[in-house]
Coordinates of C-alpha atoms and ligand atoms in Angstrom, one line a residue:
M18 CA -11.6 -42.2 -23.4
D19 CA -14.5 -40.1 -22.4
G20 CA -13.4 -40.2 -18.8
I21 CA -10.5 -37.8 -19.4
L22 CA -12.8 -34.8 -20.0
L23 CA -14.5 -35.3 -16.7
Q24 CA -11.2 -35.4 -14.9
T25 CA -10.0 -32.1 -16.3
V26 CA -13.3 -30.4 -15.3
E27 CA -13.0 -31.6 -11.8
G28 CA -9.5 -30.3 -11.6
L29 CA -10.6 -26.8 -12.2
G30 CA -12.1 -26.6 -8.7
D31 CA -8.8 -26.2 -6.8
A32 CA -6.8 -23.1 -7.5
P33 CA -3.1 -23.9 -7.4
L34 CA -1.3 -22.3 -4.5
V35 CA 1.8 -21.4 -6.6
R36 CA 1.4 -19.7 -9.9
T37 CA 4.1 -19.0 -12.5
G38 CA 4.9 -15.4 -13.3
C39 CA 3.3 -15.8 -16.7
E40 CA 0.0 -17.0 -15.2
I41 CA 0.0 -14.1 -12.8
W42 CA 0.6 -11.6 -15.5
E43 CA -2.2 -13.0 -17.6
W44 CA -4.6 -13.0 -14.6
L45 CA -3.7 -9.4 -13.9
Q46 CA -4.1 -8.5 -17.5
G47 CA -7.6 -10.0 -17.5
E48 CA -8.5 -8.2 -14.4
K49 CA -7.4 -4.9 -15.9
E50 CA -9.5 -5.5 -19.0
E51 CA -12.6 -6.2 -16.8
L52 CA -12.0 -3.1 -14.7
A53 CA -11.5 -0.9 -17.8
H54 CA -14.7 -2.4 -19.2
D55 CA -16.6 -1.6 -16.0
L56 CA -15.3 1.9 -15.9
L57 CA -16.4 2.6 -19.4
S58 CA -19.9 1.2 -19.0
E59 CA -21.6 3.8 -16.8
G60 CA -25.2 3.3 -15.9
P61 CA -27.6 1.3 -13.8
L62 CA -25.5 -1.9 -13.7
C63 CA -23.4 -0.2 -10.9
Q64 CA -26.2 -0.7 -8.4
T65 CA -26.0 -4.4 -8.6
A66 CA -22.4 -4.3 -7.5
V67 CA -23.1 -2.4 -4.3
S68 CA -26.2 -4.2 -3.1
G69 CA -24.9 -4.0 0.4
V70 CA -25.5 -0.3 0.5
Q71 CA -29.2 -0.3 -0.2
E72 CA -30.7 0.5 3.3
A73 CA -30.7 4.2 2.3
E74 CA -33.5 5.5 0.1
A75 CA -32.3 5.3 -3.5
S76 CA -32.9 8.9 -4.3
E77 CA -31.3 10.2 -7.4
E78 CA -28.6 12.0 -5.5
N79 CA -27.8 8.9 -3.5
G80 CA -27.5 6.8 -6.5
R81 CA -25.1 9.1 -8.0
E82 CA -23.0 9.2 -5.0
I83 CA -22.9 5.4 -4.9
E84 CA -22.0 5.3 -8.5
W85 CA -19.0 7.7 -7.9
R86 CA -17.8 5.7 -4.9
H87 CA -18.0 2.5 -7.0
R88 CA -16.0 4.2 -9.7
G89 CA -13.4 5.2 -7.2
Q90 CA -13.1 1.6 -6.0
L91 CA -12.7 0.4 -9.6
E92 CA -9.9 3.0 -10.2
A93 CA -8.2 2.1 -7.0
R94 CA -8.3 -1.6 -7.9
L95 CA -7.0 -0.8 -11.4
R96 CA -4.0 1.0 -9.8
E97 CA -3.4 -2.0 -7.6
V98 CA -3.4 -4.4 -10.5
N99 CA -1.0 -2.0 -12.5
D100 CA 1.3 -1.9 -9.5
A101 CA 1.3 -5.6 -9.2
Q102 CA 2.4 -5.9 -12.9
D103 CA 5.1 -3.4 -12.2
R104 CA 6.4 -5.5 -9.3
L105 CA 6.3 -8.5 -11.5
L106 CA 8.6 -6.8 -14.0
D107 CA 10.9 -5.5 -11.2
G108 CA 11.1 -8.9 -9.6
A109 CA 9.6 -7.4 -6.4
Y110 CA 6.4 -9.3 -6.8
G111 CA 5.3 -11.3 -3.8
R112 CA 6.8 -9.0 -1.3
C113 CA 5.0 -6.5 1.0
T114 CA 5.4 -2.9 -0.4
D115 CA 5.4 -1.6 3.1
C116 CA 7.8 -3.8 5.1
G117 CA 9.3 -6.0 2.4
V118 CA 8.3 -9.3 4.0
E119 CA 7.3 -12.1 1.7
I120 CA 3.6 -12.5 1.2
G121 CA 2.3 -16.0 1.7
N122 CA 1.4 -18.1 -1.3
K123 CA -2.1 -18.6 0.0
R124 CA -2.6 -14.9 0.2
L125 CA -1.3 -14.4 -3.4
A126 CA -3.5 -17.2 -4.7
A127 CA -6.6 -15.5 -3.2
D128 CA -5.7 -12.2 -4.7
P129 CA -2.7 -12.0 -7.1
A130 CA -2.7 -8.2 -7.0
V131 CA -2.3 -8.0 -3.2
S132 CA 0.5 -5.6 -2.2
L133 CA 0.7 -5.8 1.5
C134 CA 1.5 -8.7 3.9
I135 CA -1.2 -9.7 6.3
T136 CA 0.3 -7.7 9.1
C137 CA 0.4 -4.4 7.2
Q138 CA -3.0 -5.1 5.7
Q139 CA -4.5 -5.5 9.1
S140 CA -3.0 -2.3 10.4
T141 CA -4.7 -0.4 7.6
E142 CA -8.0 -2.1 8.2
T143 CA -8.0 -2.3 12.0
E144 CA -11.7 -1.6 12.4
V145 CA -12.7 -4.4 10.0
M146 CA -10.2 -7.0 11.1
C147 CA -10.2 -6.6 14.9
C148 CA -13.4 -8.6 15.4
S149 CA -12.1 -11.8 13.8
L150 CA -9.1 -12.1 16.2
Ligands
ZN24 ZN1 4.1 -5.8 5.5

């Protein structure tokens, strides 16, 4: 009966495309706790999270600016996750907050806190997305 353990471990690799409301809620709750923890712990660990921005000399002032920007990102993400939980309670979860269109399951599986459909998301990130089309 040892083989059963192996099977369940292998099964973890694939994220299910459709999640139940309860699972989504728990995921969002976990994400919130993580974000709150990151926001509370200020200090050098912020630099590892923004490794892509290290071309500039890491002067003290620069580091502070990066830290604040990182903080802003965390706070924005926290708001996103909170909004997603609100939509879950309202029954509006899974729809684009901008145009009301249903957001694809694949997209929700990749990021359960996503609030915009792919079209609206692209129109807010045109500079980033235009190259991939
Ligand atoms: Zn939309």
